[in-house]
Amino acid sequence: MATAEGSGSDEQGQGVETSVTYYRLEEVAKRNSSEDLWLVIHGRVYDITRFLNEHPGGEEVLQEQAGADASESFEDVGHSTDAREMLKQYYIGDVHPSDLKPESGSKLLGVLDFPHRGCYSLRLPVPLLHVGKQILLRTSG
Ligand code: HEM
């Protein structure tokens, strides 16, 4: 019998929910009318049909992004924490991994790049050590 892990699931049983629905971008793109409007924000898919006429920024801006990736425009506006919290109500699933943009990949590359930069900066003092050694050798000899 499968048992749901109890650890870390203290908030309203969220820890039990493990399955995610994946949507292809092709599917999301079809939901671009005011009767059925989906958006992608940071790799997550939102059905915001019922939110259209409640959006403080107006319907039009949402319709412009209908069926598409609105991450950039969502961030450009500088939405509040409240707005980000609201997103949860409209979340229906994630973008299928094969459709994820290199946007997230480049972040990963950035992270991978970091230790290299660290190594590089560690190499900088080496020539200085050589110079120091030469000076020491000359002064002692
Ligand atoms: C489902 C996604 C979205 C939610 C839940 C949402 C929610 C909100 C909320 C709560 C506000 C009031 C101000 C704030 O609290 O930040 C707001 C304002 C606004 N939003 Fe959105 N929004 C969404 C998507 C978008 C997108 C995709 C755009 C742009 C294309 C956009 C453009 C705006 C604009 C222009 C304002 C008005 C800002 C102002 O008057 O200062 N929103 N939104």
CSV table of C-alpha atoms and ligand atoms in Angstrom, one decimal:
chain,number,residue,atom,x,y,z
A,1,MET,CA,0.0,0.0,0.0
A,2,ALA,CA,1.4,3.4,-0.9
A,3,THR,CA,1.8,5.8,2.0
A,4,ALA,CA,2.1,9.5,1.5
A,5,GLU,CA,5.1,10.9,3.2
A,6,GLY,CA,4.2,13.0,6.1
A,7,SER,CA,7.4,15.0,6.4
A,8,GLY,CA,7.1,18.6,5.3
A,9,SER,CA,3.5,18.3,4.4
A,10,ASP,CA,2.2,20.4,7.3
A,11,GLU,CA,0.5,23.0,5.1
A,12,GLN,CA,-2.9,21.9,4.0
A,13,GLY,CA,-1.8,18.5,2.7
A,14,GLN,CA,0.2,20.0,-0.1
A,15,GLY,CA,3.0,17.5,0.4
A,16,VAL,CA,0.7,14.7,-0.8
A,17,GLU,CA,0.1,16.3,-4.2
A,18,THR,CA,2.9,15.0,-6.4
A,19,SER,CA,1.5,14.7,-9.9
A,20,VAL,CA,2.0,17.6,-12.3
A,21,THR,CA,0.1,18.1,-15.6
A,22,TYR,CA,2.4,19.1,-18.5
A,23,TYR,CA,1.2,21.1,-21.4
A,24,ARG,CA,2.8,21.6,-24.7
A,25,LEU,CA,3.2,25.2,-25.9
A,26,GLU,CA,1.2,24.2,-29.0
A,27,GLU,CA,-1.7,23.4,-26.7
A,28,VAL,CA,-1.3,26.6,-24.7
A,29,ALA,CA,-1.2,28.7,-27.9
A,30,LYS,CA,-4.7,27.4,-28.8
A,31,ARG,CA,-6.2,29.0,-25.6
A,32,ASN,CA,-6.0,32.5,-26.9
A,33,SER,CA,-9.6,33.7,-26.8
A,34,SER,CA,-11.4,35.6,-24.0
A,35,GLU,CA,-13.6,32.5,-23.5
A,36,ASP,CA,-10.5,30.4,-22.9
A,37,LEU,CA,-7.3,32.2,-22.1
A,38,TRP,CA,-4.1,30.6,-20.9
A,39,LEU,CA,-0.7,32.1,-20.2
A,40,VAL,CA,2.8,30.9,-19.4
A,41,ILE,CA,4.7,32.6,-16.7
A,42,HIS,CA,8.1,31.2,-15.7
A,43,GLY,CA,7.4,27.7,-17.1
A,44,ARG,CA,4.0,27.4,-15.4
A,45,VAL,CA,0.7,27.4,-17.2
A,46,TYR,CA,-2.2,29.5,-16.0
A,47,ASP,CA,-5.8,29.5,-17.0
A,48,ILE,CA,-6.8,33.1,-16.4
A,49,THR,CA,-10.1,33.1,-18.2
A,50,ARG,CA,-12.1,34.0,-15.1
A,51,PHE,CA,-9.5,36.6,-14.0
A,52,LEU,CA,-9.7,38.6,-17.2
A,53,ASN,CA,-12.2,41.2,-16.1
A,54,GLU,CA,-10.8,41.3,-12.6
A,55,HIS,CA,-7.2,42.2,-13.6
A,56,PRO,CA,-6.3,45.6,-12.2
A,57,GLY,CA,-4.1,46.2,-15.2
A,58,GLY,CA,-7.0,45.6,-17.6
A,59,GLU,CA,-8.1,42.9,-19.9
A,60,GLU,CA,-6.3,44.1,-22.9
A,61,VAL,CA,-2.8,43.5,-21.7
A,62,LEU,CA,-3.7,39.9,-20.9
A,63,GLN,CA,-5.3,39.4,-24.2
A,64,GLU,CA,-2.1,40.6,-25.9
A,65,GLN,CA,-0.3,37.7,-24.2
A,66,ALA,CA,-3.0,35.1,-24.7
A,67,GLY,CA,-1.6,31.6,-25.3
A,68,ALA,CA,1.9,32.9,-25.1
A,69,ASP,CA,4.8,33.2,-22.6
A,70,ALA,CA,4.1,36.4,-20.6
A,71,SER,CA,7.0,36.0,-18.1
A,72,GLU,CA,8.8,39.1,-19.4
A,73,SER,CA,5.8,41.4,-19.5
A,74,PHE,CA,4.7,40.1,-16.1
A,75,GLU,CA,8.1,41.0,-14.6
A,76,ASP,CA,8.4,44.3,-16.5
A,77,VAL,CA,5.3,45.6,-14.7
A,78,GLY,CA,6.9,44.8,-11.3
A,79,HIS,CA,3.8,43.0,-10.0
A,80,SER,CA,3.4,42.9,-6.2
A,81,THR,CA,3.8,39.9,-3.9
A,82,ASP,CA,0.0,39.8,-3.8
A,83,ALA,CA,-0.2,39.5,-7.5
A,84,ARG,CA,2.3,36.6,-7.4
A,85,GLU,CA,0.2,35.0,-4.7
A,86,MET,CA,-2.9,35.3,-7.0
A,87,LEU,CA,-1.2,33.3,-9.7
A,88,LYS,CA,-1.6,30.1,-7.6
A,89,GLN,CA,-5.4,30.3,-8.0
A,90,TYR,CA,-5.0,30.0,-11.8
A,91,TYR,CA,-2.2,27.5,-12.0
A,92,ILE,CA,-3.1,24.4,-14.0
A,93,GLY,CA,0.2,22.8,-14.8
A,94,ASP,CA,3.8,23.1,-16.1
A,95,VAL,CA,5.1,23.6,-19.6
A,96,HIS,CA,6.3,20.3,-21.0
A,97,PRO,CA,10.0,19.9,-20.4
A,98,SER,CA,10.8,19.6,-24.1
A,99,ASP,CA,9.2,23.0,-24.7
A,100,LEU,CA,11.0,24.9,-22.0
A,101,LYS,CA,12.9,27.8,-23.4
A,102,PRO,CA,16.7,28.2,-23.0
A,103,GLU,CA,15.8,31.1,-20.7
A,104,SER,CA,15.9,28.6,-17.8
A,105,GLY,CA,18.9,26.8,-19.4
A,106,SER,CA,21.0,30.0,-19.4
A,107,LYS,CA,20.3,30.5,-15.7
A,108,LEU,CA,21.7,27.0,-15.2
A,109,LEU,CA,24.7,27.9,-17.3
A,110,GLY,CA,25.2,31.0,-15.2
A,111,VAL,CA,25.3,28.9,-12.1
A,112,LEU,CA,27.7,26.5,-13.8
A,113,ASP,CA,29.8,29.3,-14.9
A,114,PHE,CA,30.2,30.7,-11.4
A,115,PRO,CA,32.8,28.2,-10.1
A,116,HIS,CA,34.8,28.7,-13.2
A,117,ARG,CA,35.0,32.4,-12.5
A,118,GLY,CA,36.0,31.5,-9.0
A,119,CYS,CA,38.8,29.3,-10.2
A,120,TYR,CA,40.0,31.9,-12.6
A,121,SER,CA,40.2,34.6,-9.9
A,122,LEU,CA,42.1,32.1,-7.7
A,123,ARG,CA,44.7,31.8,-10.5
A,124,LEU,CA,45.3,35.6,-10.5
A,125,PRO,CA,47.6,35.7,-7.5
A,126,VAL,CA,49.9,33.0,-8.9
A,127,PRO,CA,52.0,35.3,-11.0
A,128,LEU,CA,52.2,37.6,-8.1
A,129,LEU,CA,53.6,34.8,-6.0
A,130,HIS,CA,56.2,34.2,-8.7
A,131,VAL,CA,57.2,37.9,-8.5
A,132,GLY,CA,57.4,37.7,-4.8
A,133,LYS,CA,59.5,34.6,-4.9
A,134,GLN,CA,61.9,36.2,-7.4
A,135,ILE,CA,62.3,39.2,-5.1
A,136,LEU,CA,62.9,37.0,-2.1
A,137,LEU,CA,65.5,35.0,-4.1
A,138,ARG,CA,67.3,38.1,-5.3
A,139,THR,CA,67.4,39.8,-1.9
A,140,SER,CA,68.5,36.6,-0.1
A,141,GLY,CA,71.1,35.8,-2.8
B,1,HEM,C1,-2.3,35.9,-14.2
B,1,HEM,C2,-1.3,36.8,-14.2
B,1,HEM,C3,-1.5,38.1,-13.6
B,1,HEM,C4,-1.9,38.5,-12.4
B,1,HEM,C5,-2.4,37.5,-11.3
B,1,HEM,C6,-1.8,39.9,-12.3
B,1,HEM,C7,-2.2,40.6,-11.2
B,1,HEM,C8,-2.1,42.0,-11.1
B,1,HEM,C9,-2.4,42.8,-9.9
B,1,HEM,C10,-2.9,42.2,-8.6
B,1,HEM,C11,-2.2,44.1,-10.2
B,1,HEM,C12,-2.3,45.3,-9.2
B,1,HEM,C13,-0.9,45.8,-8.9
B,1,HEM,C14,-0.1,44.7,-8.2
B,1,HEM,O1,-0.6,44.2,-7.1
B,1,HEM,O2,1.0,44.4,-8.6
B,1,HEM,C15,-1.8,44.1,-11.6
B,1,HEM,C16,-1.5,45.3,-12.3
B,1,HEM,C17,-1.1,45.3,-13.5
B,1,HEM,N1,-0.8,44.3,-14.3
B,1,HEM,FE1,-1.1,42.3,-13.9
B,1,HEM,N2,-1.4,40.4,-13.5
B,1,HEM,C18,-1.1,39.3,-14.3
B,1,HEM,C19,-0.6,39.4,-15.5
B,1,HEM,C20,-0.2,40.5,-16.2
B,1,HEM,C21,0.5,40.5,-17.5
B,1,HEM,C22,0.8,39.3,-18.3
B,1,HEM,C23,0.6,41.9,-17.7
B,1,HEM,C24,1.3,42.5,-18.9
B,1,HEM,C25,1.2,42.1,-20.1
B,1,HEM,C26,0.1,42.7,-16.7
B,1,HEM,C27,0.1,44.0,-16.6
B,1,HEM,C28,-0.4,44.7,-15.6
B,1,HEM,C29,-0.4,46.2,-15.5
B,1,HEM,C30,0.0,47.1,-16.7
B,1,HEM,C31,-0.9,46.6,-14.3
B,1,HEM,C32,-1.1,48.0,-13.8
B,1,HEM,C33,0.1,48.4,-13.0
B,1,HEM,C34,-0.1,49.8,-12.5
B,1,HEM,O3,-1.2,50.4,-12.7
B,1,HEM,O4,0.8,50.3,-11.7
B,1,HEM,N3,-0.4,41.8,-15.7
B,1,HEM,N4,-1.8,42.8,-12.1
